[in-house]
Coordinates of C-alpha atoms in Angstrom, one line a residue:
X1 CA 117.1 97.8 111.7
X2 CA 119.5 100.2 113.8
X3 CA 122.5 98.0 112.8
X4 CA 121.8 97.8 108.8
X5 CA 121.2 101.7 109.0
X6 CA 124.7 102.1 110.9
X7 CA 126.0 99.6 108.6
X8 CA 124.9 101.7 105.6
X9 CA 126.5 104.4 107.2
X10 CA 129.7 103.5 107.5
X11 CA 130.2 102.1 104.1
X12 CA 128.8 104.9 102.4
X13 CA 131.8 107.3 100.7
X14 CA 129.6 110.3 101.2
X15 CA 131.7 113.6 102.5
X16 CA 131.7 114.5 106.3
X17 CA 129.2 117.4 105.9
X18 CA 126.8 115.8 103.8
X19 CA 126.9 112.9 106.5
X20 CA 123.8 113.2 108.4
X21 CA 125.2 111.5 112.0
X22 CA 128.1 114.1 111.6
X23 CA 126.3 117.5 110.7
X24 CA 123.4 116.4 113.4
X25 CA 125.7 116.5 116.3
X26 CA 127.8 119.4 115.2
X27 CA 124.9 121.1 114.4
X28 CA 123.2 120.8 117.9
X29 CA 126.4 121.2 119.7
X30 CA 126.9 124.5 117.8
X31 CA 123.1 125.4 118.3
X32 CA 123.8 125.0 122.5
X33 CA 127.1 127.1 122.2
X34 CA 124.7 130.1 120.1
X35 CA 122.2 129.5 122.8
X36 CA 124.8 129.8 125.6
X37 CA 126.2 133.5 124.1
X38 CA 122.7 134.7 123.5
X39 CA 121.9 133.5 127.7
X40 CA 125.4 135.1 128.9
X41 CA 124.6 138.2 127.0
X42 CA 121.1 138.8 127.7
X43 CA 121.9 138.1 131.5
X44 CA 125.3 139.9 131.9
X45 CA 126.8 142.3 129.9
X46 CA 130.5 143.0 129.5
X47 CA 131.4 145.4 131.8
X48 CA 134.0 146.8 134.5
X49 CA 131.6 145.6 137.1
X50 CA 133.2 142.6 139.6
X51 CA 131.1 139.6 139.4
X52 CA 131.3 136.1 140.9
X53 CA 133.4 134.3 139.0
X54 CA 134.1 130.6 140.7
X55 CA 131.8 129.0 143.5
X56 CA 132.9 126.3 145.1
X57 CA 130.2 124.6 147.9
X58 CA 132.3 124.1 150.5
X59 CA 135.0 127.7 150.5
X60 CA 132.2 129.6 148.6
X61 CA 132.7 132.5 146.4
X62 CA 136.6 132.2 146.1
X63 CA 136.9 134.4 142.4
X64 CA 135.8 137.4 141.7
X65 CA 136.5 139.6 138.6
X66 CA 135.1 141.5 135.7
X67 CA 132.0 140.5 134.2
X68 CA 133.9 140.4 131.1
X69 CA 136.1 137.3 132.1
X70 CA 132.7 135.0 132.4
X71 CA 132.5 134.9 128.5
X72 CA 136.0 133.0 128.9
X73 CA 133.0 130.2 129.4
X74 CA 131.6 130.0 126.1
X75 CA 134.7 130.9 124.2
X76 CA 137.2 127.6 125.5
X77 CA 133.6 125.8 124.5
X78 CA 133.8 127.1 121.1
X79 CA 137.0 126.1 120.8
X80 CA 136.9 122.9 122.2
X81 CA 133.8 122.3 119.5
X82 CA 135.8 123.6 116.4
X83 CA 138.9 121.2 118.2
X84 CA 136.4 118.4 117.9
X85 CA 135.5 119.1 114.8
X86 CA 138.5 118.9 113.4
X87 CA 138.8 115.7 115.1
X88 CA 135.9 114.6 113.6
X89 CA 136.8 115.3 110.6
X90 CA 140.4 113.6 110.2
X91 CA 138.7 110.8 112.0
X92 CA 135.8 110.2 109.2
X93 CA 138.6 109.4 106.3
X94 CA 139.7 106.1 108.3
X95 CA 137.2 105.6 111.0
X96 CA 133.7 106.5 110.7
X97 CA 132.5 105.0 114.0
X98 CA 135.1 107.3 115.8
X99 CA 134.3 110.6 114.4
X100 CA 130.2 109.9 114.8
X101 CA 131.4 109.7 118.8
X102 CA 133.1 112.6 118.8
X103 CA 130.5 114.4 116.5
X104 CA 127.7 113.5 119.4
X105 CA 130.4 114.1 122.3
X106 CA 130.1 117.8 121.9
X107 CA 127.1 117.8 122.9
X108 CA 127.3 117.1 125.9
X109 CA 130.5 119.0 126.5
X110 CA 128.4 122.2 125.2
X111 CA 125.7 121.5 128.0
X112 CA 128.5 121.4 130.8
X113 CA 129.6 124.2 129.8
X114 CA 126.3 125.6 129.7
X115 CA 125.2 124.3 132.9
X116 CA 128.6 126.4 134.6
X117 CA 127.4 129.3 133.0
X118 CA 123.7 128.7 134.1
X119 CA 124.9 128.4 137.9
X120 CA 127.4 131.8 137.5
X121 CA 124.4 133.5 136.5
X122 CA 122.2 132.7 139.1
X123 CA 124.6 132.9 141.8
X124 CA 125.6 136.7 140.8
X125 CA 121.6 137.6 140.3

């Protein structure tokens, strides 16, 4: 059943969007990047204030700088997605298989991301 649904998938001629294994991971990846401003926001607000801003386990906290710099985090993520994406994209004309990996490989790039951001958080609260 999985491999005549795949099958179906990549033969069809339909356009990237419109391409339900695309738009699913692009959308959910997008969704975790929203998710991850709204967190960083909420939590920490822009300021002049000096904040923790690399831990390492064994040195410990070995950056420190404006709280500002932490939304460095989910920007390069957003760009890394819209890289992907465009990835994706020129991918889909020739190989289908390749840009449905890539569409579902930002997801978990997103949550990495996230999870750095989760763990800055908590240390500086």
């Amino acid at each position: 059943m999985f491999s005549t649904k795949l099958h179906e998938a990549l033969a069809s001629k339909k356009p990237f969007i419109s391409d339900r294994m695309n738009s699913v991971g692009i959308s959910v990846a997008f969704l975790i990047n929203i998710i991850h401003w709204i967190t960083l926001y909420i939590k920490i607000k822009p300021t002049e204030e000096q904040l923790l801003l690399h831990y390492n386990v064994i040195l410990g906290a070995d950056f420190i700088g404006r709280s500002l710099y932490l939304y460095w985090i989910p920007l390069l993520a957003l760009v890394l997605l819209f890289v992907n994406l465009i990835l994706a994209i020129r991918f889909y004309r020739k190989e289908k298989l390749a840009s449905y990996f890539i569409s579902f490989s930002s997801i978990p790039v997103q949550l990495v991301f996230f999870a750095a951001t989760i763990v800055l958080i908590f240390v500086n609260e």
